[in-house]
Amino acid sequence: MRSDVMKKGIEKSPHRSLFKAMGYTDEEIARPLIGIVNSANEIIPGHIHLNQIAQAVKAGVRMNGGTPMEFSTIGVCDGIAMNHEGMKYSLASRELIADSVEVMARAHPFDALVLIPNCDKIIPGMLMAMLRLNIPAIMISGGPMLTGRWRKKDVHLISVFEGVGQVMSGTMKARDLLEMEDAACPGCGSCAGMFTANSMNCLTEAIGLGLPGNGTIPAVSAARIRLAKQAGMKVMDLLKKNIRPRDIATLSAFRNAIAVDMALGCSTNTVLHVPAIAHEAHLELPLDLFNRISQRTPHLCSLIPGGPNSLPELDEAGGIPAVMAELTKIKAVDLRVMTVTGARLEKNLKGKRILDKEIIRPLSNPYHAVGGIAILYGNLAPEGAVVKQSAVAPEMMTHSGPARVFNSEPEAQKAILGKKIKKGDVVVIRYEGPKGGPGMQEMLSPTSAIIGMGLGKEVALITDGRFSGGTQGAAIGHVSPEAAAGGPIGLIQEGDRIEIDIPKKKLTLLVSKDELKKRRKGWTPLPPKIQSGYAYRYAQMVTSGSTGAVLKDRL
């Protein structure tokens, strides 16, 4: 066993003595030692209940002959960090989480790991660590939050964000927003809807690194506790069979996950995280792969925020297994891949089918003929930009308008709420990329304000930053190269016309090459907005959004 190096033999007597100081018996020490990575804390609603999940996991490990040993990680709540300096640390926390899990698992060589995340950067951070370490491991999330009810309609976190814009535009009263605020987030779990956390939990299942149900069983359900116990038991089977994460997360498995991503209409942040996770498996996922898979994969689910349906409804309709089973009919899913069940995907999907053909539509009746995400290219984004096309109004699939240029999110938000953005405008927010932000903060506040003020069908937003999974509308992010790295987005001037053509995958700044060359002469990017501490170090080491914003392997 891998753990023998810290517990076996006469020379390890001091080590065993330290274990015994915590109450471990000789029998427990002799068993396989399973690291339980628990990101529970008291600041993220998706994590407030994870100690209960961890207890269930540990019970499962013990039932199957292992000794669980729990340790923790940090976690940032993107919703609470939104629209202030805290958001600059969210994406950057992904690397710290991956590094901290690696440090703990190498310093204390566990035989296997069970990882318990539930929110935006914690899930990909733990997946990155899982593939970097490549010891038997399984992920079990805390599950999605239920939607709230307010005045006989379903509401959720994005309802509140958009309510801010409605109050500012005079279409909602502040006291009504307060009422909605009290109702929108009814309890524990990752925020209701196909936002980033739920997207990544579903894709964990689609890759094969989480058990069926990992992405969709509600946080408050007893089935979630049972799944956690099963995860604890299953990791012992993976250990016995020596099935490791890189045996599961192959190129075919990542292709499967991207196909599911397109069918579900997941968050654009998956285009950051999936390549970063693949990078840890020594696999390369070029951005264009997302377009190629999107072109042949219909959009089958209309989920919050782009549609009306919730994660619990997706679960009732058959969940991710039903979606994948439907996709097998067009050979969009490779059934030969291994999964953490210890069986190949073909066995896992046997007998699975759609149980509600409105929540998961069949291939014969999709919501859209192509997938939920598109990658746009052009002289404004030579390395690509990302849009959640399934959440764009038909009127905005093509658009041309004057640029309204802002060098930070707060500047843009002030202009939007101050009613200085007009119909037809293209809001450009730059110097918010991985380097320039630093940290590539999400733009949920300005996009929600645009929707809330009734401009979602007339105004586009383009940024080298990124968007929340809760964003809807013509919101184009991850523009690469970013302004701080010398990208063309840094050369845009107020009033320049920008042309967006999502069906043709084009993003064009309607300015001549000669004029852009002229502008570049003598132009220097603005420096990162934070000049000290972790965020500044991160800015020096991070790569482009087009490569997943991973850190450089070599300095």
XYZ file of C-alpha atoms in Angstrom:
555
model
C 0.000 0.000 0.000
C 1.109 3.562 -0.732
C 0.599 4.512 2.921
C 3.098 1.883 4.094
C 5.908 4.427 3.707
C 4.515 6.346 6.695
C 3.265 3.485 8.883
C 5.007 0.133 8.295
C 8.141 -1.242 9.932
C 10.137 -0.653 13.110
C 11.473 2.692 11.855
C 7.926 4.007 11.522
C 7.139 3.482 15.209
C 7.259 7.276 15.847
C 4.812 7.823 12.986
C 2.382 5.265 14.391
C 2.716 6.916 17.794
C 1.518 10.191 16.272
C -1.471 8.433 14.714
C -2.272 6.873 18.076
C -2.206 10.333 19.662
C -5.406 10.972 17.663
C -7.037 7.765 18.819
C -6.318 5.532 15.819
C -5.929 1.848 16.763
C -3.370 -0.588 15.342
C -6.145 -2.164 13.280
C -7.181 1.188 11.791
C -3.575 2.079 10.985
C -3.037 -1.282 9.292
C -5.975 -0.744 6.915
C -5.776 1.333 3.721
C -5.727 5.022 4.653
C -8.222 7.055 2.652
C -7.899 10.836 2.505
C -11.286 12.587 2.757
C -10.941 16.046 1.231
C -13.754 18.120 2.729
C -14.220 21.756 1.682
C -16.935 22.463 4.279
C -17.126 26.002 5.634
C -19.621 28.467 7.040
C -19.579 31.027 4.232
C -20.765 29.078 1.155
C -24.343 27.719 1.087
C -23.144 24.859 -1.099
C -20.698 23.844 1.635
C -22.582 24.453 4.854
C -23.786 20.819 4.919
C -20.655 19.072 3.661
C -19.685 17.773 7.101
C -22.790 15.576 6.896
C -21.696 14.351 3.450
C -18.208 13.664 4.843
C -19.621 11.590 7.714
C -21.553 9.482 5.195
C -18.447 9.036 3.036
C -16.409 7.943 6.064
C -19.106 5.429 6.993
C -18.870 3.973 3.497
C -15.079 3.741 3.668
C -15.238 1.934 7.012
C -17.946 -0.456 5.751
C -15.574 -1.567 3.005
C -12.448 -1.994 5.109
C -10.679 1.380 4.988
C -9.702 4.050 7.494
C -10.873 7.546 6.527
C -8.742 10.578 7.458
C -10.308 13.967 6.821
C -8.637 17.251 5.876
C -9.952 20.528 4.473
C -9.440 23.078 1.706
C -10.334 26.721 1.242
C -13.336 27.783 -0.831
C -14.620 31.066 -2.269
C -18.343 31.788 -2.716
C -18.557 33.458 -6.112
C -21.945 34.992 -5.336
C -20.702 36.685 -2.165
C -17.376 37.635 -3.786
C -19.187 39.154 -6.789
C -18.749 42.774 -7.877
C -15.973 43.750 -5.457
C -12.269 42.971 -5.079
C -13.047 39.521 -3.696
C -13.954 38.236 -7.175
C -10.345 38.726 -8.275
C -9.442 35.845 -5.964
C -12.073 33.350 -7.081
C -10.493 31.791 -10.180
C -7.080 32.138 -8.569
C -8.323 30.011 -5.654
C -8.689 27.049 -8.044
C -4.905 26.703 -8.240
C -4.490 27.000 -4.460
C -7.080 24.266 -3.924
C -5.359 21.943 -6.395
C -1.983 22.672 -4.829
C -3.207 22.208 -1.254
C -4.746 18.808 -2.012
C -1.537 17.769 -3.761
C 0.555 18.924 -0.798
C -1.569 17.025 1.720
C -1.673 13.823 -0.332
C 2.060 13.813 -1.015
C 3.074 14.794 2.512
C 0.781 12.080 3.897
C 0.709 9.373 1.203
C -2.873 8.174 1.335
C -3.832 5.030 -0.532
C -6.846 6.717 -2.125
C -8.915 9.898 -1.945
C -12.566 10.892 -1.746
C -13.030 14.550 -2.665
C -16.067 16.532 -1.435
C -16.574 19.898 -3.179
C -19.678 21.791 -4.226
C -19.006 25.193 -5.722
C -17.478 26.955 -8.670
C -13.686 26.732 -8.273
C -13.556 24.038 -5.627
C -14.832 21.339 -8.019
C -12.297 21.941 -10.822
C -9.525 22.555 -8.291
C -10.129 19.149 -6.706
C -10.438 17.466 -10.112
C -7.107 18.984 -11.140
C -5.501 17.611 -7.974
C -7.116 14.214 -8.531
C -5.574 13.903 -11.997
C -2.240 15.374 -10.936
C -1.866 12.849 -8.105
C -3.356 9.929 -10.084
C -4.075 7.680 -7.122
C -7.459 5.872 -6.843
C -10.030 8.581 -6.176
C -13.697 9.499 -6.476
C -15.599 12.777 -6.229
C -18.924 13.236 -4.421
C -20.477 16.697 -4.476
C -22.887 18.254 -2.011
C -25.613 18.577 -4.667
C -27.784 21.428 -5.979
C -29.930 23.841 -3.969
C -33.696 23.803 -4.440
C -35.314 26.801 -6.106
C -37.146 29.249 -3.872
C -40.817 30.244 -4.160
C -41.942 33.865 -4.199
C -45.405 35.049 -5.140
C -46.315 31.723 -6.752
C -43.229 31.508 -8.976
C -39.828 29.846 -8.787
C -36.952 32.186 -7.933
C -33.221 31.729 -7.424
C -30.038 33.733 -6.914
C -30.068 35.201 -10.434
C -33.611 36.449 -9.866
C -32.173 38.636 -7.103
C -29.241 39.880 -9.210
C -31.656 40.808 -11.992
C -33.962 42.377 -9.412
C -31.281 44.970 -8.697
C -31.537 46.148 -12.313
C -35.333 46.118 -12.090
C -35.274 48.358 -9.018
C -32.825 50.733 -10.716
C -35.026 50.905 -13.816
C -38.167 51.495 -11.744
C -39.931 48.240 -12.651
C -39.666 46.771 -9.123
C -39.936 48.283 -5.669
C -37.060 47.890 -3.208
C -39.373 46.263 -0.640
C -40.348 43.623 -3.220
C -36.688 42.900 -3.900
C -36.164 42.408 -0.155
C -39.023 39.903 -0.089
C -37.505 38.026 -3.033
C -34.075 38.143 -1.375
C -35.520 36.306 1.624
C -37.070 33.581 -0.551
C -34.629 33.006 -3.424
C -32.056 30.756 -1.719
C -34.070 28.407 0.532
C -31.249 26.310 1.958
C -28.014 24.407 1.435
C -26.621 23.367 -1.933
C -24.942 24.834 -4.988
C -27.099 27.672 -6.366
C -30.186 26.418 -8.208
C -29.710 26.314 -11.972
C -27.146 25.192 -14.519
C -24.608 27.649 -13.179
C -20.891 26.831 -12.929
C -21.011 24.622 -9.817
C -23.841 22.437 -11.058
C -22.328 22.401 -14.546
C -19.052 21.070 -13.180
C -20.767 18.543 -10.905
C -22.691 17.210 -13.920
C -19.539 17.102 -16.059
C -17.678 15.269 -13.278
C -20.310 12.579 -13.666
C -20.062 12.701 -17.475
C -16.254 12.324 -17.410
C -16.731 9.290 -15.165
C -15.066 10.622 -11.992
C -18.340 10.867 -10.019
C -21.094 8.298 -9.504
C -24.389 8.548 -11.435
C -26.490 11.171 -9.667
C -23.486 13.223 -8.543
C -24.607 16.262 -10.517
C -28.345 16.284 -9.982
C -29.526 14.682 -6.706
C -30.653 17.630 -4.505
C -28.503 18.635 -1.559
C -31.370 18.122 0.904
C -32.276 14.634 -0.328
C -31.564 11.490 1.654
C -30.476 10.012 -1.691
C -27.488 12.391 -1.532
C -26.413 10.859 1.795
C -26.820 7.354 0.379
C -24.738 8.351 -2.657
C -22.007 9.639 -0.336
C -21.920 6.289 1.472
C -21.706 4.527 -1.876
C -18.817 6.784 -2.874
C -16.950 5.835 0.295
C -17.503 2.142 -0.404
C -16.671 2.470 -4.095
C -13.292 4.118 -3.550
C -12.189 0.943 -1.774
C -13.135 -1.075 -4.862
C -11.167 1.339 -7.057
C -8.182 0.828 -4.753
C -8.451 -2.963 -4.937
C -8.689 -2.850 -8.758
C -6.051 -0.088 -8.995
C -8.335 2.024 -11.221
C -6.871 5.516 -11.252
C -8.223 8.891 -12.425
C -6.176 8.952 -15.618
C -7.520 5.491 -16.508
C -10.951 7.137 -16.486
C -10.337 10.717 -17.667
C -9.100 9.879 -21.162
C -9.509 12.051 -24.252
C -12.672 10.082 -25.091
C -14.064 10.782 -21.623
C -13.448 14.507 -22.040
C -15.166 14.411 -25.423
C -18.123 12.738 -23.725
C -18.204 15.514 -21.144
C -18.110 18.260 -23.786
C -21.018 16.598 -25.605
C -23.011 16.560 -22.355
C -21.969 20.188 -21.774
C -23.519 21.124 -25.130
C -26.700 19.114 -24.561
C -27.260 20.695 -21.137
C -26.341 24.284 -22.015
C -23.754 24.536 -19.239
C -21.874 27.564 -17.938
C -19.230 29.181 -20.164
C -16.823 28.621 -17.277
C -16.649 24.966 -18.308
C -14.533 26.178 -21.239
C -11.988 27.371 -18.670
C -12.146 24.423 -16.322
C -12.412 21.389 -18.605
C -9.159 22.213 -20.497
C -7.429 22.960 -17.172
C -8.479 19.570 -15.788
C -7.384 17.841 -19.004
C -4.028 19.629 -18.731
C -3.408 17.785 -15.437
C -4.063 14.494 -17.281
C -1.436 15.553 -19.872
C -4.131 15.951 -22.505
C -4.695 18.959 -24.757
C -8.212 20.189 -25.474
C -8.054 23.002 -28.059
C -10.914 25.512 -27.929
C -11.987 24.550 -31.423
C -12.900 21.092 -30.108
C -15.831 22.709 -28.283
C -17.115 24.131 -31.588
C -16.715 20.841 -33.435
C -18.625 18.910 -30.775
C -21.226 21.683 -30.449
C -21.968 21.559 -34.185
C -23.041 17.910 -33.984
C -24.624 17.880 -30.508
C -28.158 19.288 -30.096
C -29.188 21.322 -27.065
C -31.664 19.065 -25.234
C -32.277 20.777 -21.872
C -33.595 24.284 -21.156
C -32.308 24.854 -17.646
C -32.150 27.916 -15.389
C -30.928 30.597 -16.172
C -31.522 30.253 -19.938
C -34.739 28.263 -19.465
C -37.363 27.368 -16.852
C -36.211 23.971 -15.586
C -34.251 23.192 -12.415
C -31.632 20.603 -11.460
C -34.119 18.573 -9.350
C -36.387 18.413 -12.418
C -33.432 17.217 -14.497
C -32.798 14.560 -11.852
C -36.438 13.411 -11.963
C -36.246 13.225 -15.775
C -33.385 10.720 -15.614
C -30.398 12.949 -14.937
C -27.065 12.771 -16.701
C -27.404 9.022 -17.508
C -30.588 9.742 -19.488
C -28.905 12.605 -21.371
C -25.898 10.414 -22.204
C -28.114 7.504 -23.243
C -29.936 9.793 -25.671
C -26.622 11.075 -27.067
C -25.485 7.515 -27.797
C -28.090 7.448 -30.588
C -25.954 9.865 -32.618
C -22.687 8.307 -31.374
C -21.797 11.494 -29.499
C -20.724 9.402 -26.494
C -17.996 6.742 -26.358
C -19.414 3.821 -24.348
C -16.068 2.080 -23.913
C -14.662 4.485 -21.305
C -14.069 3.371 -17.711
C -15.870 5.081 -14.793
C -15.594 5.215 -10.995
C -18.367 2.628 -10.769
C -15.627 0.181 -11.755
C -17.560 -0.558 -14.944
C -17.484 0.887 -18.427
C -20.005 3.532 -19.409
C -21.953 1.070 -21.572
C -22.884 -0.946 -18.473
C -23.778 2.191 -16.486
C -26.198 3.380 -19.200
C -27.918 0.054 -19.760
C -31.675 0.569 -19.401
C -31.363 4.341 -18.862
C -33.863 6.505 -20.705
C -35.569 9.887 -20.659
C -38.421 9.959 -18.116
C -39.746 13.423 -19.006
C -39.397 14.452 -22.659
C -39.958 18.136 -21.938
C -37.164 18.401 -19.357
C -34.781 16.279 -21.469
C -35.942 16.505 -25.025
C -35.252 13.643 -27.447
C -32.915 14.158 -30.377
C -35.945 14.404 -32.648
C -37.185 17.539 -30.818
C -34.215 19.540 -29.439
C -34.410 23.079 -28.093
C -31.639 23.999 -30.526
C -29.990 22.015 -33.328
C -26.525 22.830 -31.989
C -24.951 22.832 -28.542
C -25.215 25.433 -25.797
C -21.746 26.990 -26.144
C -19.950 28.570 -29.106
C -16.362 29.743 -29.564
C -16.043 32.952 -31.607
C -12.943 34.062 -33.507
C -11.919 37.184 -35.399
C -9.578 40.150 -35.296
C -10.975 41.036 -31.849
C -10.362 37.518 -30.476
C -7.577 35.788 -32.455
C -7.325 33.027 -29.822
C -11.077 32.804 -29.282
C -13.940 34.059 -27.120
C -16.813 32.163 -25.507
C -20.586 32.684 -25.520
C -23.448 30.663 -24.043
C -25.472 30.763 -27.257
C -28.387 28.830 -25.749
C -29.033 31.808 -23.429
C -28.868 34.481 -26.164
C -32.111 35.989 -27.466
C -32.680 35.246 -31.188
C -32.546 38.984 -31.907
C -28.953 39.144 -30.616
C -27.471 36.144 -32.436
C -26.168 38.721 -34.906
C -25.551 42.287 -33.806
C -23.520 45.317 -34.788
C -23.142 48.365 -32.582
C -20.863 51.058 -31.181
C -18.335 50.129 -28.502
C -18.771 51.590 -25.031
C -15.348 51.024 -23.504
C -14.566 50.509 -19.806
C -11.279 49.476 -18.208
C -12.903 47.787 -15.217
C -16.150 46.122 -14.185
C -17.080 48.788 -11.583
C -16.843 51.535 -14.239
C -19.186 49.582 -16.523
C -21.628 48.742 -13.731
C -21.844 52.415 -12.744
C -22.635 53.385 -16.358
C -25.272 50.633 -16.743
C -27.079 51.467 -13.499
C -26.711 55.172 -14.327
C -28.711 54.566 -17.542
C -25.806 55.656 -19.748
C -25.953 52.511 -21.922
C -28.357 52.788 -24.860
C -30.095 50.263 -27.096
C -27.683 48.874 -29.691
C -24.517 49.501 -27.633
C -21.755 46.925 -27.252
C -20.346 47.232 -23.732
C -16.616 46.374 -23.661
C -15.054 45.569 -20.281
C -11.317 44.985 -20.520
C -8.308 44.574 -18.214
C -10.333 41.998 -16.301
C -8.604 38.892 -17.723
C -6.437 36.392 -15.817
C -3.465 38.794 -15.769
C -5.145 42.176 -15.941
C -7.849 41.721 -13.322
C -5.972 39.915 -12.008
C -8.059 36.787 -11.625
C -10.556 37.076 -14.506
C -13.496 38.096 -12.369
C -17.053 37.186 -13.293
C -19.359 39.818 -14.762
C -22.691 38.671 -13.308
C -23.578 42.086 -11.888
C -23.414 44.025 -15.197
C -25.053 41.282 -17.248
C -27.836 40.882 -14.685
C -28.298 44.654 -14.603
C -28.607 44.727 -18.409
C -31.273 41.986 -18.280
C -33.042 43.545 -15.300
C -33.223 46.924 -17.040
C -34.875 45.360 -20.078
C -31.885 45.694 -22.427
C -31.149 41.970 -22.902
C -32.419 42.003 -26.481
C -30.634 45.202 -27.507
C -27.249 45.358 -25.718
C -24.229 43.036 -25.984
C -21.336 42.758 -23.546
C -17.797 41.710 -24.465
C -14.980 41.154 -21.978
C -11.602 39.516 -21.459
C -13.014 38.549 -18.077
C -15.616 35.842 -17.656
C -19.255 35.327 -16.793
C -21.141 33.492 -14.103
C -23.023 30.381 -15.124
C -26.026 32.480 -14.163
C -25.438 34.919 -17.010
C -27.872 35.154 -19.895
C -27.959 37.415 -22.935
C -25.376 38.319 -25.586
C -22.480 38.089 -23.140
C -19.168 37.170 -24.787
C -16.258 36.450 -22.470
C -12.733 35.015 -22.306
C -11.647 37.293 -25.193
C -8.089 36.154 -25.860
C -5.442 37.446 -25.856
C -6.580 39.700 -23.031
C -5.837 43.421 -22.943
C -3.089 43.042 -20.320
C -1.305 40.552 -22.603
C -1.460 42.911 -25.596
C -4.681 41.610 -27.117
C -6.641 43.657 -29.670
C -9.398 44.277 -27.109
C -6.985 46.778 -25.566
C -6.962 48.827 -28.793
C -10.720 49.438 -29.016
C -11.763 53.077 -28.831
C -15.114 54.523 -27.788
C -17.536 54.410 -30.694
C -15.717 51.756 -32.782
C -18.232 49.409 -34.360
C -18.153 45.768 -33.317
C -19.877 43.017 -35.261
C -21.077 39.837 -33.571
C -22.158 36.825 -35.641
C -22.713 33.857 -33.359
C -24.003 31.441 -36.058
C -20.845 32.093 -38.105
C -18.641 32.065 -34.952
C -17.296 35.558 -35.746
C -16.316 38.485 -33.505
C -15.020 41.426 -35.530
C -13.750 44.893 -34.678
C -14.662 46.971 -37.743
C -11.389 48.886 -37.783
C -8.761 48.552 -40.526
C -5.469 46.717 -40.004
C -3.565 49.943 -40.707
C -5.510 51.832 -38.047
C -4.916 49.059 -35.502
C -1.176 49.105 -36.295
C -1.177 52.866 -35.793
C -2.942 52.526 -32.442
C -0.518 49.848 -31.258
C 2.517 52.105 -31.740
C 3.373 53.552 -28.382
C 0.490 51.698 -26.685
C 1.276 49.772 -23.514
C -1.164 47.645 -21.513
C -2.289 48.782 -18.084
C -0.608 46.883 -15.223
C -2.500 44.403 -13.015
C -4.855 46.185 -10.642
C -3.327 44.461 -7.591
C 0.406 44.895 -7.089
C 1.131 42.712 -4.067
C 0.417 39.357 -2.448
C -1.000 36.207 -4.001
C -3.031 37.956 -6.714
C 0.086 39.733 -7.996
C 2.099 36.491 -8.041
C -0.805 34.809 -9.817
C -0.814 37.546 -12.480
C 2.850 36.838 -13.248
C 2.299 33.090 -13.646
C -1.149 32.670 -15.220
C -1.686 31.821 -18.888
C -4.462 32.873 -21.260
C -8.141 32.162 -20.800
C -7.937 30.262 -24.110
C -5.697 27.677 -22.418
C -7.845 27.339 -19.295
C -5.969 30.039 -17.338
C -3.631 27.402 -15.907
C -0.369 28.463 -14.323
C 2.866 28.248 -16.275
C 4.651 24.933 -15.815
C 8.016 26.678 -15.985
C 9.014 30.180 -14.890
